[in-house]
PDB file of C-alpha atoms in Angstrom:
ATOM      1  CA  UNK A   1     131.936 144.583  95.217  1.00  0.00           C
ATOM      2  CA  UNK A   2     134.142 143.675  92.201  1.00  0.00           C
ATOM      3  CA  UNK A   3     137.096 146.090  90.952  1.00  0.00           C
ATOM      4  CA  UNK A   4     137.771 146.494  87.415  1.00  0.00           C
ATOM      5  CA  UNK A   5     140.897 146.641  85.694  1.00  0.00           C
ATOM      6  CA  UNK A   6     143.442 145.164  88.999  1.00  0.00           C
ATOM      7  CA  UNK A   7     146.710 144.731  87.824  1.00  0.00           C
ATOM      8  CA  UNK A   8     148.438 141.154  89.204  1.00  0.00           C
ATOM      9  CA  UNK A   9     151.893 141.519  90.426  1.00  0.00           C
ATOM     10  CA  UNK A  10     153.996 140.601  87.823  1.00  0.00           C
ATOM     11  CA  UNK A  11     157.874 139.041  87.533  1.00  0.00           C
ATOM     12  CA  UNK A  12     159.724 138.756  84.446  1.00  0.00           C
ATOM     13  CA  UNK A  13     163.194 136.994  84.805  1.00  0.00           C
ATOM     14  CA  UNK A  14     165.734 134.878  82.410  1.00  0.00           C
ATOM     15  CA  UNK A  15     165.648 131.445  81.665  1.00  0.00           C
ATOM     16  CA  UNK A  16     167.809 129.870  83.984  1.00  0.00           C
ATOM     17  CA  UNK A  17     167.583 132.280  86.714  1.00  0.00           C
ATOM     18  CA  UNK A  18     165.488 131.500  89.591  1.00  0.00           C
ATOM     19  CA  UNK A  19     162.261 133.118  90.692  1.00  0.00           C
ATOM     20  CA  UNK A  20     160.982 133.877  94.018  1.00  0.00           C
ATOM     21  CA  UNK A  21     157.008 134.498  94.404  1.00  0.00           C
ATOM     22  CA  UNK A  22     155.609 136.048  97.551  1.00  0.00           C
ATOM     23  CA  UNK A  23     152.328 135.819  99.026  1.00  0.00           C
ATOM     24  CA  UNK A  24     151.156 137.269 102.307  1.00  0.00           C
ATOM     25  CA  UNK A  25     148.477 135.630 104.068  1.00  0.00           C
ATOM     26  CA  UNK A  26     145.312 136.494 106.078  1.00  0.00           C
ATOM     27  CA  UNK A  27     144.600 134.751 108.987  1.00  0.00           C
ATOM     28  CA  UNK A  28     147.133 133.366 111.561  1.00  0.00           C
ATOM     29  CA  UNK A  29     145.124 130.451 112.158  1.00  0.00           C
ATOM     30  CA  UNK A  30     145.682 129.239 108.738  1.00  0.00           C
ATOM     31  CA  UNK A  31     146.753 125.121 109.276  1.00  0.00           C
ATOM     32  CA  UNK A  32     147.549 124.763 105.495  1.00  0.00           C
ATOM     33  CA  UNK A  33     148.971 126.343 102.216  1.00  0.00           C
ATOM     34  CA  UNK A  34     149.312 125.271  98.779  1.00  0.00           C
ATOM     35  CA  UNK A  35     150.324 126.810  95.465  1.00  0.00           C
ATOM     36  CA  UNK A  36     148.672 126.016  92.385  1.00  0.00           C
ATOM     37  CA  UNK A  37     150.168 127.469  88.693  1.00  0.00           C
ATOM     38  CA  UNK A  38     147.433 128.336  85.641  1.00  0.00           C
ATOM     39  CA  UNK A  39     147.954 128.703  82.271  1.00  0.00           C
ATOM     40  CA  UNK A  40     146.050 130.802  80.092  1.00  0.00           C
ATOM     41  CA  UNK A  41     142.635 129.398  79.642  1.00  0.00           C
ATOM     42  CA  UNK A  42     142.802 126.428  82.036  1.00  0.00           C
ATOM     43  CA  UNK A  43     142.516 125.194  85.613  1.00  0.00           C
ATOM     44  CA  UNK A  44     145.415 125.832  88.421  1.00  0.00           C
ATOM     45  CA  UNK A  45     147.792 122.716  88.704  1.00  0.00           C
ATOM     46  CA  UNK A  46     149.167 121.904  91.612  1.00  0.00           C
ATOM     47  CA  UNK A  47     152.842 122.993  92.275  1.00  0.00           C
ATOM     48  CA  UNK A  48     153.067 122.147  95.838  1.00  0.00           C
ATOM     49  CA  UNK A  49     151.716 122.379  99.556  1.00  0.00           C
ATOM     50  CA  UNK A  50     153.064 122.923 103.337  1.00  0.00           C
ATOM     51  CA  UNK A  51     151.420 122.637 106.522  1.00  0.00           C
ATOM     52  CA  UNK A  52     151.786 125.190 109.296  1.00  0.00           C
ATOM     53  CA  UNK A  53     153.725 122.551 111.444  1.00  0.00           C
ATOM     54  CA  UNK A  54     156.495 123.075 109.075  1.00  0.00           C
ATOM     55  CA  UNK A  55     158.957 126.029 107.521  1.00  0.00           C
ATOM     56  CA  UNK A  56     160.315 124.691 104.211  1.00  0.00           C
ATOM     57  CA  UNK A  57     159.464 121.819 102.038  1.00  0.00           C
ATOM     58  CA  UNK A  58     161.088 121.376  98.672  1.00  0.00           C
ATOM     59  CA  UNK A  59     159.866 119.480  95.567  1.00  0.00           C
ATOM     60  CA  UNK A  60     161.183 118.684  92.177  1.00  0.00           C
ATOM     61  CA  UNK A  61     162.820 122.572  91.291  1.00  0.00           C
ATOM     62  CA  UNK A  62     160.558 124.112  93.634  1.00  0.00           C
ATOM     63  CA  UNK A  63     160.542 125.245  97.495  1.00  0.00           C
ATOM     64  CA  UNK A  64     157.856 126.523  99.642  1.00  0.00           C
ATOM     65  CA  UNK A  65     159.211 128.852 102.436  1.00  0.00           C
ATOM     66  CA  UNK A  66     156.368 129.362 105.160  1.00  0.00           C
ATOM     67  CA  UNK A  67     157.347 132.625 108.148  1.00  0.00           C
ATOM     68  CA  UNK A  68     154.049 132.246 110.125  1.00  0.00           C
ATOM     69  CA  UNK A  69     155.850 135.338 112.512  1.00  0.00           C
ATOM     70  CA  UNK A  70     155.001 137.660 109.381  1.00  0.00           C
ATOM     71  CA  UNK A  71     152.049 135.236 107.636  1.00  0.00           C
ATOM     72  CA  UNK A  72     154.629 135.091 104.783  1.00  0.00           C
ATOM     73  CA  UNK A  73     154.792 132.519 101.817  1.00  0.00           C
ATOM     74  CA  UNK A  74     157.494 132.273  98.979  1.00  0.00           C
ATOM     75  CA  UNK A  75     157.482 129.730  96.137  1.00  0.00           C
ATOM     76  CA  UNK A  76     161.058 129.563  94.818  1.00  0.00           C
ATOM     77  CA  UNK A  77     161.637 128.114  91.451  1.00  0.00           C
ATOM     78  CA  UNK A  78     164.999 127.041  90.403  1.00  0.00           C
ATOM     79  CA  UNK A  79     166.688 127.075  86.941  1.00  0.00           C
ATOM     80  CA  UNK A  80     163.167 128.622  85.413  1.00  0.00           C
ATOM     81  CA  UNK A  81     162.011 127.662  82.334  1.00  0.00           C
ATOM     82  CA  UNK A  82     159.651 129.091  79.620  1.00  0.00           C
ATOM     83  CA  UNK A  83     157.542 126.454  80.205  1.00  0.00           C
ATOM     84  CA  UNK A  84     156.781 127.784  83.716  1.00  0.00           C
ATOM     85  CA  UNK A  85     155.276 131.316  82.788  1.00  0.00           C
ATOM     86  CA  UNK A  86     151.874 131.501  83.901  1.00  0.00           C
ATOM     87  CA  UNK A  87     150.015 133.458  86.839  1.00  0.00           C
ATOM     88  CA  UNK A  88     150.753 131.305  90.373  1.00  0.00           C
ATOM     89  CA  UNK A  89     148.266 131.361  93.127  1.00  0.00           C
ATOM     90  CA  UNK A  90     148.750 131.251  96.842  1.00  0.00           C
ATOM     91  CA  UNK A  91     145.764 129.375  98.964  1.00  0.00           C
ATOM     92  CA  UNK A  92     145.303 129.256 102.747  1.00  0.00           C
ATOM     93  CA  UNK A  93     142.812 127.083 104.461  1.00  0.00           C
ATOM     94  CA  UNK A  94     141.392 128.722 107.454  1.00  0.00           C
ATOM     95  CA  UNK A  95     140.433 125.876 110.170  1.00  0.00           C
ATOM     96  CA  UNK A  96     136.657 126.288 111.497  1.00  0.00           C
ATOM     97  CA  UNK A  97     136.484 128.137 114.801  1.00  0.00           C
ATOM     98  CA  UNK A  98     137.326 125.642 117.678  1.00  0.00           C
ATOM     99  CA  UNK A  99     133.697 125.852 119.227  1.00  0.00           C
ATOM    100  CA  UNK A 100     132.223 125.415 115.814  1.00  0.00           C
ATOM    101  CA  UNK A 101     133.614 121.151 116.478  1.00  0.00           C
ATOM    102  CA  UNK A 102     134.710 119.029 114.149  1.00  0.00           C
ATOM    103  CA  UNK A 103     137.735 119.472 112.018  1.00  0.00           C
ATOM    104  CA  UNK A 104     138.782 121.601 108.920  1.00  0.00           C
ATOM    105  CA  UNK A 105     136.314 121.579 105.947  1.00  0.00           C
ATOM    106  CA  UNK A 106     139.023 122.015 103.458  1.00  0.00           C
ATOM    107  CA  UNK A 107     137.808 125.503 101.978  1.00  0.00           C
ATOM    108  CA  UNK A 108     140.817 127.230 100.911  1.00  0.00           C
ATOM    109  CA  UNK A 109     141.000 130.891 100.164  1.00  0.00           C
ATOM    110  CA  UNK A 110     142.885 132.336  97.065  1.00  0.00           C
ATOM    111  CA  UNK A 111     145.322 135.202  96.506  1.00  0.00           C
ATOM    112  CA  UNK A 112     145.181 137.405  93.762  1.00  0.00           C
ATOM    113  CA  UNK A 113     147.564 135.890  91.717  1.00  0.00           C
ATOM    114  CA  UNK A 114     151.379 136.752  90.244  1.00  0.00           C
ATOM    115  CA  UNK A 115     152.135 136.787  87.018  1.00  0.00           C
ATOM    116  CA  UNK A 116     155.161 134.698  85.664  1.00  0.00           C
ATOM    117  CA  UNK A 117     157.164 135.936  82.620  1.00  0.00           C
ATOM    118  CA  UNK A 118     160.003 133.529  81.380  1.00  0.00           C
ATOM    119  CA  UNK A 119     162.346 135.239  78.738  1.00  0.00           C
ATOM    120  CA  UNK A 120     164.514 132.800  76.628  1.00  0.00           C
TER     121      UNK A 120
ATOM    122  CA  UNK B   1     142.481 108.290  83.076  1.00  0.00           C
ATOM    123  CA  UNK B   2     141.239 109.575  86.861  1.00  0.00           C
ATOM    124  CA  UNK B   3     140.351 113.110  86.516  1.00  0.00           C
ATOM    125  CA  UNK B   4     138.218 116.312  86.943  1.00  0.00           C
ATOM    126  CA  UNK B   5     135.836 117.102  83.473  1.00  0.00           C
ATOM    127  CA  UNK B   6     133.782 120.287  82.391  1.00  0.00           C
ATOM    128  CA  UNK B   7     131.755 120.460  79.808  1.00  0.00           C
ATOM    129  CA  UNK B   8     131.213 122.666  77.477  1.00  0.00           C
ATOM    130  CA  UNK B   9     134.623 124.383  77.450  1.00  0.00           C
ATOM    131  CA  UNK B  10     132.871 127.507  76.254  1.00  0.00           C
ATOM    132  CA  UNK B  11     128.849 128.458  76.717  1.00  0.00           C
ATOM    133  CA  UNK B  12     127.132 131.252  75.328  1.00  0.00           C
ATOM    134  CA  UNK B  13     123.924 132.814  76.682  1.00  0.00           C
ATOM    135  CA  UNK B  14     121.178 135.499  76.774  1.00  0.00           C
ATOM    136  CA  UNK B  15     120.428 137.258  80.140  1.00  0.00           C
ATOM    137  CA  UNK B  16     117.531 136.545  81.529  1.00  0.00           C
ATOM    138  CA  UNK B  17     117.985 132.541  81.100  1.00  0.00           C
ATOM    139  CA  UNK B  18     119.503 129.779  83.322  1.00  0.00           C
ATOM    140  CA  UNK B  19     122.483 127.481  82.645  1.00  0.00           C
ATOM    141  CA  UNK B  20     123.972 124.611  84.157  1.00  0.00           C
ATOM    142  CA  UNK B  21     127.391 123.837  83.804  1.00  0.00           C
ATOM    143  CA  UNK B  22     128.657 120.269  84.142  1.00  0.00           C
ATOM    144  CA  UNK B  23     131.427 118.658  86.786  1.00  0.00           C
ATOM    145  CA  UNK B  24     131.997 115.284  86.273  1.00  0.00           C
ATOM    146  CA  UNK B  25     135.172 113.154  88.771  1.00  0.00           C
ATOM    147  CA  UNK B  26     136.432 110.021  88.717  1.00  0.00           C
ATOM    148  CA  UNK B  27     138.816 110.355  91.453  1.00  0.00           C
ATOM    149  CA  UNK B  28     136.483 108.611  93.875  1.00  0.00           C
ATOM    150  CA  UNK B  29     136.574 112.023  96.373  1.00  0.00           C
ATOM    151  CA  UNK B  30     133.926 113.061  98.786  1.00  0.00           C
ATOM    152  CA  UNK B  31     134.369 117.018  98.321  1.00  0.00           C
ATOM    153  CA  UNK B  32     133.859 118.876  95.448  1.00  0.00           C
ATOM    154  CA  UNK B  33     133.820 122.894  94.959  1.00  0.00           C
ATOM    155  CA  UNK B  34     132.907 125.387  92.655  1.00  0.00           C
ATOM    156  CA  UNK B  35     134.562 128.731  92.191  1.00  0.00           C
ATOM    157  CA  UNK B  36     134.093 131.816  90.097  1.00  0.00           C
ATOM    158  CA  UNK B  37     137.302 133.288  87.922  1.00  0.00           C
ATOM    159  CA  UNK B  38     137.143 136.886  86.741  1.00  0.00           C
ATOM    160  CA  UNK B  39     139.840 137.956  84.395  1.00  0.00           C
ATOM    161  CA  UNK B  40     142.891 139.647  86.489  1.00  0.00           C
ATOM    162  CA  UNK B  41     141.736 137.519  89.713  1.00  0.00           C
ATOM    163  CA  UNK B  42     142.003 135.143  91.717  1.00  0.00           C
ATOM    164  CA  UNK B  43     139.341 132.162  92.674  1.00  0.00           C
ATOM    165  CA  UNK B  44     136.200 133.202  94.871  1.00  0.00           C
ATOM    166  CA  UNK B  45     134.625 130.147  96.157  1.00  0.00           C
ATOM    167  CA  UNK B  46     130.713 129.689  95.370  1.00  0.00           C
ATOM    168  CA  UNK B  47     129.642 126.541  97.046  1.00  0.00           C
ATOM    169  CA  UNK B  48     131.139 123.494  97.995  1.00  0.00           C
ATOM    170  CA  UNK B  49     130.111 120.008  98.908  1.00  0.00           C
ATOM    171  CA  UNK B  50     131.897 117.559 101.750  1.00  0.00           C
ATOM    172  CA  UNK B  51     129.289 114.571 100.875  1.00  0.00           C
ATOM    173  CA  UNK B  52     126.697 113.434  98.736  1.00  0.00           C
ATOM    174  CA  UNK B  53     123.110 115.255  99.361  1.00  0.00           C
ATOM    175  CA  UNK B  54     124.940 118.244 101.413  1.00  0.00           C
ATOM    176  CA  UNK B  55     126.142 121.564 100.720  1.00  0.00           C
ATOM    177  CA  UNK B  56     127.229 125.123 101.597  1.00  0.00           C
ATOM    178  CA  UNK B  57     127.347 128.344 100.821  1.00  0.00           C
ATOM    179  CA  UNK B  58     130.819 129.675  99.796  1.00  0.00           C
ATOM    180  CA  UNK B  59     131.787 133.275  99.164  1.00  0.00           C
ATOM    181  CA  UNK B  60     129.416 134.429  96.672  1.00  0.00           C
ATOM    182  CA  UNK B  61     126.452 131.952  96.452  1.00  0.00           C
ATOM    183  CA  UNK B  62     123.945 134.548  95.404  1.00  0.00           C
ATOM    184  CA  UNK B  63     122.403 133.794  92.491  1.00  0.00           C
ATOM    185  CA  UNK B  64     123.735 130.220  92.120  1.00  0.00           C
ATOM    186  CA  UNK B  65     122.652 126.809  92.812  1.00  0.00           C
ATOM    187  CA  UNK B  66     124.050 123.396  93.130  1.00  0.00           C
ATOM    188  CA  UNK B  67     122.732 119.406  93.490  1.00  0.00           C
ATOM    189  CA  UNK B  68     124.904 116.659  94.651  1.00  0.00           C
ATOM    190  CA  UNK B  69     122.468 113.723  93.826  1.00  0.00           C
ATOM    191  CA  UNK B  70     125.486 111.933  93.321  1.00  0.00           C
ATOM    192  CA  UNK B  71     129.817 111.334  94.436  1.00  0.00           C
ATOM    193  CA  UNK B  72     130.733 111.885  90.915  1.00  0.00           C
ATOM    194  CA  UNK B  73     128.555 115.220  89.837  1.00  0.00           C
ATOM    195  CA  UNK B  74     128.555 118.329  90.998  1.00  0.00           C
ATOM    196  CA  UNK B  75     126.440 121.018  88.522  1.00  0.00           C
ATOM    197  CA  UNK B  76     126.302 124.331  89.354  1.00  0.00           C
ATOM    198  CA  UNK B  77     123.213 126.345  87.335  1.00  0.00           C
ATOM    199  CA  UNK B  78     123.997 129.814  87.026  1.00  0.00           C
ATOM    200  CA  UNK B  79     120.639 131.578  87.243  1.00  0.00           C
ATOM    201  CA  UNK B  80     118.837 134.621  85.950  1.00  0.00           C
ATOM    202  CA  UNK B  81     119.504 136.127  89.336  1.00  0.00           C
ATOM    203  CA  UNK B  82     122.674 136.521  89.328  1.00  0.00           C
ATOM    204  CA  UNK B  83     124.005 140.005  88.125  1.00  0.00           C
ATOM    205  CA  UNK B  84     126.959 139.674  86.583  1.00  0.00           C
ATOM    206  CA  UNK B  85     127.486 135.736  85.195  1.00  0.00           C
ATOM    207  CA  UNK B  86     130.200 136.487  82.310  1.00  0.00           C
ATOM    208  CA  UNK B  87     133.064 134.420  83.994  1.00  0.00           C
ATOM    209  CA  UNK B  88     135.481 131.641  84.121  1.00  0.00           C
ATOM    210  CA  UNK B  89     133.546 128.958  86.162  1.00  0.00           C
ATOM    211  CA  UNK B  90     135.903 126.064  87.634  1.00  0.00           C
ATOM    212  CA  UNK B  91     135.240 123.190  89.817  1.00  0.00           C
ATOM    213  CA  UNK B  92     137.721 121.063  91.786  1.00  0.00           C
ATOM    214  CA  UNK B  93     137.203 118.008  94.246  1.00  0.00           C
ATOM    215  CA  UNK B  94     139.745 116.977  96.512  1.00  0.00           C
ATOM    216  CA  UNK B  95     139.347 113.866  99.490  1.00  0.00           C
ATOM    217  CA  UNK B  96     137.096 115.275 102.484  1.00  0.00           C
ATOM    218  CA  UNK B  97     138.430 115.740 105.952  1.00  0.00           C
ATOM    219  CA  UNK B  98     140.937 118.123 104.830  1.00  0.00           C
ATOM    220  CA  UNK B  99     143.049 120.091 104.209  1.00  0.00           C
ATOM    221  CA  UNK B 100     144.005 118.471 101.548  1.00  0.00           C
ATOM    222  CA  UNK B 101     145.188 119.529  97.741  1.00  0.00           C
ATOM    223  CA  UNK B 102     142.068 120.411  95.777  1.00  0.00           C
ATOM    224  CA  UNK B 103     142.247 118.978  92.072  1.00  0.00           C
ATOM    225  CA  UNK B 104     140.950 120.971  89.107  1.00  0.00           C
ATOM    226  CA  UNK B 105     139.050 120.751  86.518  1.00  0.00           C
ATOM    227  CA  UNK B 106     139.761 122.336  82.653  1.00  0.00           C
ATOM    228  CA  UNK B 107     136.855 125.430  83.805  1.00  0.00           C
ATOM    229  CA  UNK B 108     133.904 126.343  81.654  1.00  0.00           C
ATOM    230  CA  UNK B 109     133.839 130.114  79.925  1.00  0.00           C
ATOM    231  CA  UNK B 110     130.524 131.063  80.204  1.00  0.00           C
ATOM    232  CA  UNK B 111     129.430 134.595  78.054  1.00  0.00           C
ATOM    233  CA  UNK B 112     126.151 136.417  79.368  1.00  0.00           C
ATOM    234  CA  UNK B 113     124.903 138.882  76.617  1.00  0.00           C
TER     235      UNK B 113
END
């Protein structure tokens, strides 16, 4: 059933500093990962995504660390900015079984969130 | 402009009635998705679609519905069934064969009283 009242993680740093957001996931089959940021009131963006075939991949500020050994994710941030408080999702995609045939149907499966808090 | 569109941003209703919330794309993609937002959460997924005139069950399909009549649209009509509709409703498409990055929509706020 639904809980009410769950608190998100939450982590407040300076502008400037960086930020590191963790995300443990479920199943050790998982092929793919993104991370997706949303602001108040609107739909997740996409920040970036890494495939279990690799470890790190970096974008423009951000990183994506994946440890498959502990089903570990991190989304590192670099010089944060105000601009990037808002509540950042991790999302696995769990490959259909290998009897089931065919490949991956692309339905990804959401963590509960982290809330981002910029201070100027 | 390519992109993912809801509409209305924000829908009000009484229990007891149905409601069907628009997903519109332009992206030309195969899949689309619906999920459910409640506030403190993350996103539970209610059905999905890899192709036109298919579709599955996600998480929590009870009391839900969807058509895919057509690549661009995607409604999903929230019905009298369901128990607890108040929500944040969003839909996302992304290109089939996956996995690949799902693209989202603005979401729809829909109020049950």
């Amino acid at each position: 059933g639904e809980s009410v009242g769950l608190h998100l993680p939450t982590l407040s740093v300076q502008e400037g500093d960086n930020s590191i957001i963790n995300c443990a996931y479920s199943n050790s089959a998982s092929d793919y990962f993104i991370w997706y940021k949303q602001e108040s009131g609107k739909g997740p963006q996409f920040i970036i995504d890494i495939r279990s075939n690799m470890d790190k991949r970096q974008g423009q500020r951000v990183t994506v660390l994946l440890n498959k050994t502990v089903k570990h994710l991190s989304l590192q941030i670099a010089a944060t900015q105000p601009g990037d408080s808002a509540v950042y999702f991790c999302a696995e995609n769990i490959p259909r079984p290998p009897n089931a045939g065919g490949t991956s149907y692309g339905k990804l499966t959401f963590g509960q969130g982290t809330i981002l808090t910029v201070h100027p | 402009d390519g992109g993912i569109t809801q509409s209305p941003k924000y829908l009000f209703r009484k229990e007891g009635q149905n409601v069907t919330l628009s997903c519109e794309q332009n992206l030309n993609h195969d899949a689309m998705y619906w999920y459910r937002q409640d506030p403190g959460q993350g996103l539970r997924l209610i059905y999905y679609s890899q192709i036109v005139n298919d579709f599955q069950k996600g998480d929590i399909a009870e009391g839900y519905s969807v058509s895919r009549e057509k690549k661009e649209s995607f409604p999903l009509t929230v019905t009298s069934a369901q128990k607890n509709p108040t929500a944040f409703y969003l839909c996302a498409s992304s290109i089939s064969g996956g996995p690949y990055e799902q693209y989202f929509g603005p979401g729809t706020r829909l109020t049950v009283t």
